[in-house]
mmCIF file with all atom_site columns, C-alpha atoms in Angstrom:
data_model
loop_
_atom_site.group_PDB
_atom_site.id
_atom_site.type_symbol
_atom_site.label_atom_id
_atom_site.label_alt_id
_atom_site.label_comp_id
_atom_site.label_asym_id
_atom_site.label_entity_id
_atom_site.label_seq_id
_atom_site.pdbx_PDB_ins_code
_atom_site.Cartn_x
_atom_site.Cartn_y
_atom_site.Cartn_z
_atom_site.occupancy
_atom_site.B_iso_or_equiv
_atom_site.pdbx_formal_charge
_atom_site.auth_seq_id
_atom_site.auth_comp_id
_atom_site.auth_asym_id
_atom_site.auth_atom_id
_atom_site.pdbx_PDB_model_num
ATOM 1   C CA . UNK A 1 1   ? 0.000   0.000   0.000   1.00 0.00 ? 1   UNK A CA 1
ATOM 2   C CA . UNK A 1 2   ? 1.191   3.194   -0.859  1.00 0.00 ? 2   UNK A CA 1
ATOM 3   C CA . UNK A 1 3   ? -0.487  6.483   -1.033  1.00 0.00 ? 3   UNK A CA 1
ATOM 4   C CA . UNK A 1 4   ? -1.718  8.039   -4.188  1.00 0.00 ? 4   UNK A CA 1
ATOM 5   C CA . UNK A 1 5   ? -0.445  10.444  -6.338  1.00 0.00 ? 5   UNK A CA 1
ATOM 6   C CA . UNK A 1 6   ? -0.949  11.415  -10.078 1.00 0.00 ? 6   UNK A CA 1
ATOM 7   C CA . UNK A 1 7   ? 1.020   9.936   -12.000 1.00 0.00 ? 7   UNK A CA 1
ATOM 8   C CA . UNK A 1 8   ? 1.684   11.486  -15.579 1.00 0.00 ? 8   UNK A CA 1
ATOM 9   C CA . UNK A 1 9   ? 1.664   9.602   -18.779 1.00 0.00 ? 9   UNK A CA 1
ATOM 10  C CA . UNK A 1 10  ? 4.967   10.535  -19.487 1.00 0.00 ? 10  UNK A CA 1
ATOM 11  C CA . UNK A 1 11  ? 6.908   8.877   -16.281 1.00 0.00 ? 11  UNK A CA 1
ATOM 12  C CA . UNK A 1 12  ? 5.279   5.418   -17.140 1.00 0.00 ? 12  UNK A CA 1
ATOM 13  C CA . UNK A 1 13  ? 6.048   2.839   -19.664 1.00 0.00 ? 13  UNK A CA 1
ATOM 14  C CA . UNK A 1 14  ? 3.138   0.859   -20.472 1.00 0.00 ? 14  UNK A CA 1
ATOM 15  C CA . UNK A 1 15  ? 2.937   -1.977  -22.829 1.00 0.00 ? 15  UNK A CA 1
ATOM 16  C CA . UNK A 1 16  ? -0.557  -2.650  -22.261 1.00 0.00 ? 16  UNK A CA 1
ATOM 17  C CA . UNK A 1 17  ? 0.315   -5.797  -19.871 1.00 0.00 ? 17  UNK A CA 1
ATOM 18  C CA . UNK A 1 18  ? 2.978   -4.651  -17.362 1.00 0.00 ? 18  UNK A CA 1
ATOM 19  C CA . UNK A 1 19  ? 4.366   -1.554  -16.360 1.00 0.00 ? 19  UNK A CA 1
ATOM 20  C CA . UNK A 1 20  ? 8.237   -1.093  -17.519 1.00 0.00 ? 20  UNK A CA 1
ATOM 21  C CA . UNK A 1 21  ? 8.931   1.584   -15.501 1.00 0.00 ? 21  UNK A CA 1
ATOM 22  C CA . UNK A 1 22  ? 6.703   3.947   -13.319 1.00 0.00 ? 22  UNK A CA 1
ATOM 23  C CA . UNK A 1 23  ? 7.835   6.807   -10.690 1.00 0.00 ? 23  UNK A CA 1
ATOM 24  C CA . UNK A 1 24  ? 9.707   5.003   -7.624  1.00 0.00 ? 24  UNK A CA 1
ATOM 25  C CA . UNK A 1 25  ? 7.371   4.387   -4.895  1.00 0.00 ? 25  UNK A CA 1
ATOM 26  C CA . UNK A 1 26  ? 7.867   3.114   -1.740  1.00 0.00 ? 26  UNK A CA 1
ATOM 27  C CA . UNK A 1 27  ? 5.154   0.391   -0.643  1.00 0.00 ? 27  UNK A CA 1
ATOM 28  C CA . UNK A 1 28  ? 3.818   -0.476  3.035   1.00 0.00 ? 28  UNK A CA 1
ATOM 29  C CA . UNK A 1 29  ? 3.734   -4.619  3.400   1.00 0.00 ? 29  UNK A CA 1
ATOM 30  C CA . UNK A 1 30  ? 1.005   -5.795  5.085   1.00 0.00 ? 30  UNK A CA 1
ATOM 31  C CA . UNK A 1 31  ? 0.932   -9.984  5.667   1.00 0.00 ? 31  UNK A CA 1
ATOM 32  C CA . UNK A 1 32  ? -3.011  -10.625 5.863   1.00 0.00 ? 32  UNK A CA 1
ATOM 33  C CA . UNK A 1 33  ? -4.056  -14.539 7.365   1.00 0.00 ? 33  UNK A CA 1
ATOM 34  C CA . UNK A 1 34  ? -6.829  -14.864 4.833   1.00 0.00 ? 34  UNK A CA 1
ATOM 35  C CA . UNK A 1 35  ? -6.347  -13.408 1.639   1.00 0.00 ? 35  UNK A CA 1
ATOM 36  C CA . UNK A 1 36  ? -8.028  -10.437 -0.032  1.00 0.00 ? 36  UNK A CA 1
ATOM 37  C CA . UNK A 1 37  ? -11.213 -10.192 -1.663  1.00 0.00 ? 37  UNK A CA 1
ATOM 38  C CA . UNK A 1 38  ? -10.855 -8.552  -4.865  1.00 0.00 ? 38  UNK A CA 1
ATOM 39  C CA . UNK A 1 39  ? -13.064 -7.791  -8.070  1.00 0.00 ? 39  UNK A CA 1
ATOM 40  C CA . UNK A 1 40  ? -12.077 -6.375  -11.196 1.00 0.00 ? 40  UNK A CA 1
ATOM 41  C CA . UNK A 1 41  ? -14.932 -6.330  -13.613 1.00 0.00 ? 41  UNK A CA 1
ATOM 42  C CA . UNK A 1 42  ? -15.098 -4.508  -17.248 1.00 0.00 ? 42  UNK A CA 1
ATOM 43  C CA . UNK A 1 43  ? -18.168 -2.099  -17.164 1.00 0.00 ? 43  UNK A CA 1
ATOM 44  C CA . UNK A 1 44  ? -19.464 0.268   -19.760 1.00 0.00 ? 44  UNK A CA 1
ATOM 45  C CA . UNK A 1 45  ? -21.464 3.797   -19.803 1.00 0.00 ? 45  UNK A CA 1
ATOM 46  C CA . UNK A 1 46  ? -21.550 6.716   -21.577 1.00 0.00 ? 46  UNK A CA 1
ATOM 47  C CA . UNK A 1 47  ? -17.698 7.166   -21.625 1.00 0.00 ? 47  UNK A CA 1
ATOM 48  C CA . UNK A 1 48  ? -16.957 4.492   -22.873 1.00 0.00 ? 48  UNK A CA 1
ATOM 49  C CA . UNK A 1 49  ? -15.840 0.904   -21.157 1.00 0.00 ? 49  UNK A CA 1
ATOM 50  C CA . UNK A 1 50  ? -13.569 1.133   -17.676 1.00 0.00 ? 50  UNK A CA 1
ATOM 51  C CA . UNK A 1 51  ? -12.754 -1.830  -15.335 1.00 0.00 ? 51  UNK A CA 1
ATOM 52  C CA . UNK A 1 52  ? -14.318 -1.270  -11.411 1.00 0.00 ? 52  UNK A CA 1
ATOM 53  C CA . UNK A 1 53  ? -11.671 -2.141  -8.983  1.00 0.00 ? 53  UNK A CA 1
ATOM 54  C CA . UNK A 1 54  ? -12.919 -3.438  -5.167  1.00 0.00 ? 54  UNK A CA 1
ATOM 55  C CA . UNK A 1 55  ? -10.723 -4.751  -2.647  1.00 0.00 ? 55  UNK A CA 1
ATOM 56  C CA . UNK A 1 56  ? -11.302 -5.751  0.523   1.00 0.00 ? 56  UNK A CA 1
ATOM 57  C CA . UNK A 1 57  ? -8.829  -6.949  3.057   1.00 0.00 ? 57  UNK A CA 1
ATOM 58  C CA . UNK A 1 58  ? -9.258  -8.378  6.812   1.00 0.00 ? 58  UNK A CA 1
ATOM 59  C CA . UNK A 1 59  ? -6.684  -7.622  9.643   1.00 0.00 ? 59  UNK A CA 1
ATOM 60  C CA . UNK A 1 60  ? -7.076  -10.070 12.696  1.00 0.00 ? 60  UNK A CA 1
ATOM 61  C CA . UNK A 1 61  ? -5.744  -9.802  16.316  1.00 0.00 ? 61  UNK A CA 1
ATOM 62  C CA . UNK A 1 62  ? -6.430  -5.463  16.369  1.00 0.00 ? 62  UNK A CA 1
ATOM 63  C CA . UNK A 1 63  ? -5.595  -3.349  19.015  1.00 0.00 ? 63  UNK A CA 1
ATOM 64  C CA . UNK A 1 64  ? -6.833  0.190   20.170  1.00 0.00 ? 64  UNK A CA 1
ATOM 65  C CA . UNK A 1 65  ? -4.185  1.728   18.597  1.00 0.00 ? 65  UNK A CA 1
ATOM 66  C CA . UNK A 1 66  ? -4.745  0.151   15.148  1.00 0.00 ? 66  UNK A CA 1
ATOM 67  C CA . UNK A 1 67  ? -8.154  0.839   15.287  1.00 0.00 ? 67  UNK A CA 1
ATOM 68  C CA . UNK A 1 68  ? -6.972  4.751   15.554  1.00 0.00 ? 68  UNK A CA 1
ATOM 69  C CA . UNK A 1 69  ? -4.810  4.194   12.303  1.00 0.00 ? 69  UNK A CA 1
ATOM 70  C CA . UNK A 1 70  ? -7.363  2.353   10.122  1.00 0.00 ? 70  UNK A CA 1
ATOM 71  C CA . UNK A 1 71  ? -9.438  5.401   10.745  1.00 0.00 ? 71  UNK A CA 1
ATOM 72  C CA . UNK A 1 72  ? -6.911  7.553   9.187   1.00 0.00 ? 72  UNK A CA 1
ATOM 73  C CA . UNK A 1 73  ? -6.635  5.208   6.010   1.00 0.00 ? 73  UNK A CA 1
ATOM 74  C CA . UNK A 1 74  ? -10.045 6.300   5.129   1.00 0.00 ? 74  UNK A CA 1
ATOM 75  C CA . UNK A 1 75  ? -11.261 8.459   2.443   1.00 0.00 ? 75  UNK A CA 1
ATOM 76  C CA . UNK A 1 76  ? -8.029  8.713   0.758   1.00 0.00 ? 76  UNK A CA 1
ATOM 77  C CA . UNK A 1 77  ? -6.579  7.066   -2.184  1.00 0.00 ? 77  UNK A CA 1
ATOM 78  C CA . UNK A 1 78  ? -3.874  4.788   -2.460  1.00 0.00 ? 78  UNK A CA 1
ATOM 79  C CA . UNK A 1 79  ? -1.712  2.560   -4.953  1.00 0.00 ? 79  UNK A CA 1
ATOM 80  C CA . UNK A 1 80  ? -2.558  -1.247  -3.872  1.00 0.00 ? 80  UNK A CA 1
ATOM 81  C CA . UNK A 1 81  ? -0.243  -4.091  -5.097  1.00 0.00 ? 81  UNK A CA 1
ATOM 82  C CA . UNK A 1 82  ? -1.678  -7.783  -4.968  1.00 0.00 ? 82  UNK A CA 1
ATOM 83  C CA . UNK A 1 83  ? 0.595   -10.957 -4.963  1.00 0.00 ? 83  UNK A CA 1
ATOM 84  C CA . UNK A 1 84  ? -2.046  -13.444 -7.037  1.00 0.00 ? 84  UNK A CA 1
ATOM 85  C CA . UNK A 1 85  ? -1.875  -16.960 -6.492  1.00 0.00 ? 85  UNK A CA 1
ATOM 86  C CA . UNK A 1 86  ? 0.498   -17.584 -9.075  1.00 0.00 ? 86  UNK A CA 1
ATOM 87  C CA . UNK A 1 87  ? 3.143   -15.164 -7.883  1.00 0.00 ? 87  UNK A CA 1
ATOM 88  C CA . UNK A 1 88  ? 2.517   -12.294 -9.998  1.00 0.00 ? 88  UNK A CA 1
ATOM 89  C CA . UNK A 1 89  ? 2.267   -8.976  -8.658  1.00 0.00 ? 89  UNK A CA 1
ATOM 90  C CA . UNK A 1 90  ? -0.215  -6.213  -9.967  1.00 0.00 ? 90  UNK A CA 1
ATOM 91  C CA . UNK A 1 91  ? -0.651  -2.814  -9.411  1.00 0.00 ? 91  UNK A CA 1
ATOM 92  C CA . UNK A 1 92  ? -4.625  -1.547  -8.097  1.00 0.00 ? 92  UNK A CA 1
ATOM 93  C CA . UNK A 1 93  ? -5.400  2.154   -8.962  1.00 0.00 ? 93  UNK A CA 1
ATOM 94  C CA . UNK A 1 94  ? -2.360  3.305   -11.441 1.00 0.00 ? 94  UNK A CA 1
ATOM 95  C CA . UNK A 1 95  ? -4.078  5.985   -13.032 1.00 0.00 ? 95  UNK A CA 1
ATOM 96  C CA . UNK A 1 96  ? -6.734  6.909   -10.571 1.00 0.00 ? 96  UNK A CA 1
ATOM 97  C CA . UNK A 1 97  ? -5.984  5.367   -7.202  1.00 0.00 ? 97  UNK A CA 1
ATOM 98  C CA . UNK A 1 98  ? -8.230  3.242   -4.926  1.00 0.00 ? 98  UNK A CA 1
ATOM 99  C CA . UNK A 1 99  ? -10.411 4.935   -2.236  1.00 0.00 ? 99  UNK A CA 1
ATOM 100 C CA . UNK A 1 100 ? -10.244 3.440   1.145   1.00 0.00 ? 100 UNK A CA 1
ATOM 101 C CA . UNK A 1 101 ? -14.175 3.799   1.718   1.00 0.00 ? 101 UNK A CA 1
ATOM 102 C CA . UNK A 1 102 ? -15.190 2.036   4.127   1.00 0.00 ? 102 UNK A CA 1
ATOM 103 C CA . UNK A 1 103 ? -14.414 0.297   7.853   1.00 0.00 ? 103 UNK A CA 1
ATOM 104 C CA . UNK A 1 104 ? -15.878 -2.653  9.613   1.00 0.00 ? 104 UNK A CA 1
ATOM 105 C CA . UNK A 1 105 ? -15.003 -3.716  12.851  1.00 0.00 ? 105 UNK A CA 1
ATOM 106 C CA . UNK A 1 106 ? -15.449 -6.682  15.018  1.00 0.00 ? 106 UNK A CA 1
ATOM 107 C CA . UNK A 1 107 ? -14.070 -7.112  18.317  1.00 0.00 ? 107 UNK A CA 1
ATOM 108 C CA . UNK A 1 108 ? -11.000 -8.817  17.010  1.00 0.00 ? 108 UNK A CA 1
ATOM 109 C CA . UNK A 1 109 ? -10.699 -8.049  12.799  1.00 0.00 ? 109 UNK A CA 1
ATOM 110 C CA . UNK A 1 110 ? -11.081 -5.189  10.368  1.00 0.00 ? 110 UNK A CA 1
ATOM 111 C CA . UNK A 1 111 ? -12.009 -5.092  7.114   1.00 0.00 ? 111 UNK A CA 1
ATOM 112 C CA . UNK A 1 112 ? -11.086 -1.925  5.009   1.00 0.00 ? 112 UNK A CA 1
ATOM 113 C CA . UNK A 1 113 ? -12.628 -1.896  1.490   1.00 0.00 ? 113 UNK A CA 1
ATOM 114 C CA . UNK A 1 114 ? -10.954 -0.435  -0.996  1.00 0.00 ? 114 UNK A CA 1
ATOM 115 C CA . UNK A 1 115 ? -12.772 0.605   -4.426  1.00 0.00 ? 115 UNK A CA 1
ATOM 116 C CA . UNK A 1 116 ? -12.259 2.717   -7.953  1.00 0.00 ? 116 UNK A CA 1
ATOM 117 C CA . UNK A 1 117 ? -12.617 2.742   -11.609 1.00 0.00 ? 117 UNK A CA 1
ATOM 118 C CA . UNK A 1 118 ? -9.653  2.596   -13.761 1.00 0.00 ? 118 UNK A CA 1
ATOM 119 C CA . UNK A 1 119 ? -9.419  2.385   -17.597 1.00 0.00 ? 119 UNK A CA 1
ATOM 120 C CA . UNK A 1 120 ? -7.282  -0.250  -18.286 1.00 0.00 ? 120 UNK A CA 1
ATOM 121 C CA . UNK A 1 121 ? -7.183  -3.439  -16.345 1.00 0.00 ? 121 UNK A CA 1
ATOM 122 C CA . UNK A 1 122 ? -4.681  -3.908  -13.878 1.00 0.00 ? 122 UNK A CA 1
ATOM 123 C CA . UNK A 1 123 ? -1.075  -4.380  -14.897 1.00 0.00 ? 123 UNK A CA 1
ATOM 124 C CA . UNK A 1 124 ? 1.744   -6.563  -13.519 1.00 0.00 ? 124 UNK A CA 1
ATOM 125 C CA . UNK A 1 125 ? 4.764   -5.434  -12.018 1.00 0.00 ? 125 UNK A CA 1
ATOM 126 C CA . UNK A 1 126 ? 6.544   -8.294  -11.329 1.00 0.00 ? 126 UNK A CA 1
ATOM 127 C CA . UNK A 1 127 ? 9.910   -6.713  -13.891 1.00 0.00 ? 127 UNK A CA 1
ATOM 128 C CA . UNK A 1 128 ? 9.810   -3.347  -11.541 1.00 0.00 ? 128 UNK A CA 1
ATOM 129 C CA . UNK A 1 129 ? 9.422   -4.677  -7.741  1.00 0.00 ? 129 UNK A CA 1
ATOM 130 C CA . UNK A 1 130 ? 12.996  -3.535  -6.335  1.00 0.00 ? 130 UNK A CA 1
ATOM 131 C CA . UNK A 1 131 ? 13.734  -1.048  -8.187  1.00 0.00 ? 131 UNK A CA 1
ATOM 132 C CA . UNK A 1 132 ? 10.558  1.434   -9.058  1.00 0.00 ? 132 UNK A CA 1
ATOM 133 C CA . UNK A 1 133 ? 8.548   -0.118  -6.574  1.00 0.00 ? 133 UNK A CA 1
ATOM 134 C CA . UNK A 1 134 ? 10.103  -0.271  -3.057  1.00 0.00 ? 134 UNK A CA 1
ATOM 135 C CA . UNK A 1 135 ? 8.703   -2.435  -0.088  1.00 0.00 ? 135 UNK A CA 1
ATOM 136 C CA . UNK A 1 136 ? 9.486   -0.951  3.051   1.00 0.00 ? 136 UNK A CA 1
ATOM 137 C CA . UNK A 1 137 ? 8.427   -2.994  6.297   1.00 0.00 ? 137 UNK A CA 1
ATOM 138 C CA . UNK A 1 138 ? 6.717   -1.489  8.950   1.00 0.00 ? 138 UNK A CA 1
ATOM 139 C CA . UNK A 1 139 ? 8.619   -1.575  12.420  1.00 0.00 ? 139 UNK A CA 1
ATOM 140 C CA . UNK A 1 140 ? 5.627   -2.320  14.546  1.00 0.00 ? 140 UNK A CA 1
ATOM 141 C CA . UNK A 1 141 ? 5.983   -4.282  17.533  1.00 0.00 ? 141 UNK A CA 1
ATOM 142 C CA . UNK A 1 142 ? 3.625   -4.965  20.671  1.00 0.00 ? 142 UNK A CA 1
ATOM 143 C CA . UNK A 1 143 ? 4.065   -5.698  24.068  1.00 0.00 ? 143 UNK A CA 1
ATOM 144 C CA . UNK A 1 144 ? 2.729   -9.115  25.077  1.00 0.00 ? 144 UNK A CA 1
ATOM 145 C CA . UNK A 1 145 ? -0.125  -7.632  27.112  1.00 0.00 ? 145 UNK A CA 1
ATOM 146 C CA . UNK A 1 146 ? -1.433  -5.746  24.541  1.00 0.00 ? 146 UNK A CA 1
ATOM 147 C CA . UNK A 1 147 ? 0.269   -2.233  24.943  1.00 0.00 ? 147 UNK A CA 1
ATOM 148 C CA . UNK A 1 148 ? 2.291   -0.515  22.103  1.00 0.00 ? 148 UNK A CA 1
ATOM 149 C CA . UNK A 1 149 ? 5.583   2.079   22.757  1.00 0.00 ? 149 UNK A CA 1
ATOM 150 C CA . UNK A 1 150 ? 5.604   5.396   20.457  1.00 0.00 ? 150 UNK A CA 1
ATOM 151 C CA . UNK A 1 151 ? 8.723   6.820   20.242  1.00 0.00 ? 151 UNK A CA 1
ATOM 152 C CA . UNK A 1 152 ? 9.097   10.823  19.397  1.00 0.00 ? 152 UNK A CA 1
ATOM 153 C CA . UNK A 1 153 ? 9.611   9.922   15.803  1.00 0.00 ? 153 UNK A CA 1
ATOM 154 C CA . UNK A 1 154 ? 5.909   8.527   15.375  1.00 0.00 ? 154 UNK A CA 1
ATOM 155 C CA . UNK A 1 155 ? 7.409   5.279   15.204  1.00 0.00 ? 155 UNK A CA 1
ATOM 156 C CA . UNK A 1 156 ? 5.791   2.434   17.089  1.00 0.00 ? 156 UNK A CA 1
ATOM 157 C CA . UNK A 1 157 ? 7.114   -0.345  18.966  1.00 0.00 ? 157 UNK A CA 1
ATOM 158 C CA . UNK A 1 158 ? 5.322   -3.566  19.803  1.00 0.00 ? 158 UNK A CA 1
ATOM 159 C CA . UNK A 1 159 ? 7.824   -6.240  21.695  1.00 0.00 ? 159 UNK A CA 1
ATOM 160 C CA . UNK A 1 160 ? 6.496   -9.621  21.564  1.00 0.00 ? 160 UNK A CA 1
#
């Protein structure tokens, strides 16, 4: 996950399958127990044809301190990258982003669903992952009892 930002058509190569290059990005992992549920689905209107993008992930085992940051994931747009079954990577939202629209809780999961309309269907970016397209992981670590540790740098520590 990465947040959104216009991209022009000049700083990507596009063959109409996979991206060549596109604007290094840095990307937030995120290991989910059950995988995503995603849609991509060719549509047509006025405009002309476009493919509607939905994505909806599940974190287990929350805290009261993610629950504060999945509230600030919503109504903003983001760059989503999938790892598919067959170990291809594809990139959600590349022209227009993916909204974060809406939250559901239980007392132990989230789900955040992501949606959007793009023109073209997804490509894969299996050539670019290292070098245009940068995973960074999270440093997040929990105390046993539940608790989490933010130092003055935002970052936050959960020891396990």
């Amino acid at each position: 996950m990465a947040p959104y930002k216009k991209v022009q058509r000049s700083e990507i190569t596009y063959n109409g399958v996979s991206l060549i290059e596109f604007p290094e990005t840095f990307f937030y992992i995120f290991d989910l127990v059950q995988g995503p549920a995603f849609l991509q689905q060719q549509n047509e209107n006025e405009g002309g044809k476009y493919f509607e993008v939905s994505l909806s992930l599940t974190f287990n085992r929350i805290t009261a301190f993610d629950n504060l940051q999945f509230q600030k994931l919503l109504k903003k747009d983001y760059f989503l990258i999938v790892l598919d079954s067959n170990g291809d990577y594809f990139l959600l939202g590349f022209r227009n982003g993916l909204t974060a629209e809406t939250l559901k809780t239980t007392t132990t999961q989230y789900t955040i669903e992501f949606k959007g309309m793009e023109e073209e269907f997804a490509p894969f970016v299996n050539d670019i992952m290292g070098t245009d397209i940068i995973t960074v992981e999270g440093l997040n670590y929990i105390f046993q009892d539940g608790r989490d540790f933010i130092f003055e740098n935002d970052t936050n520590y959960i020891f396990q």
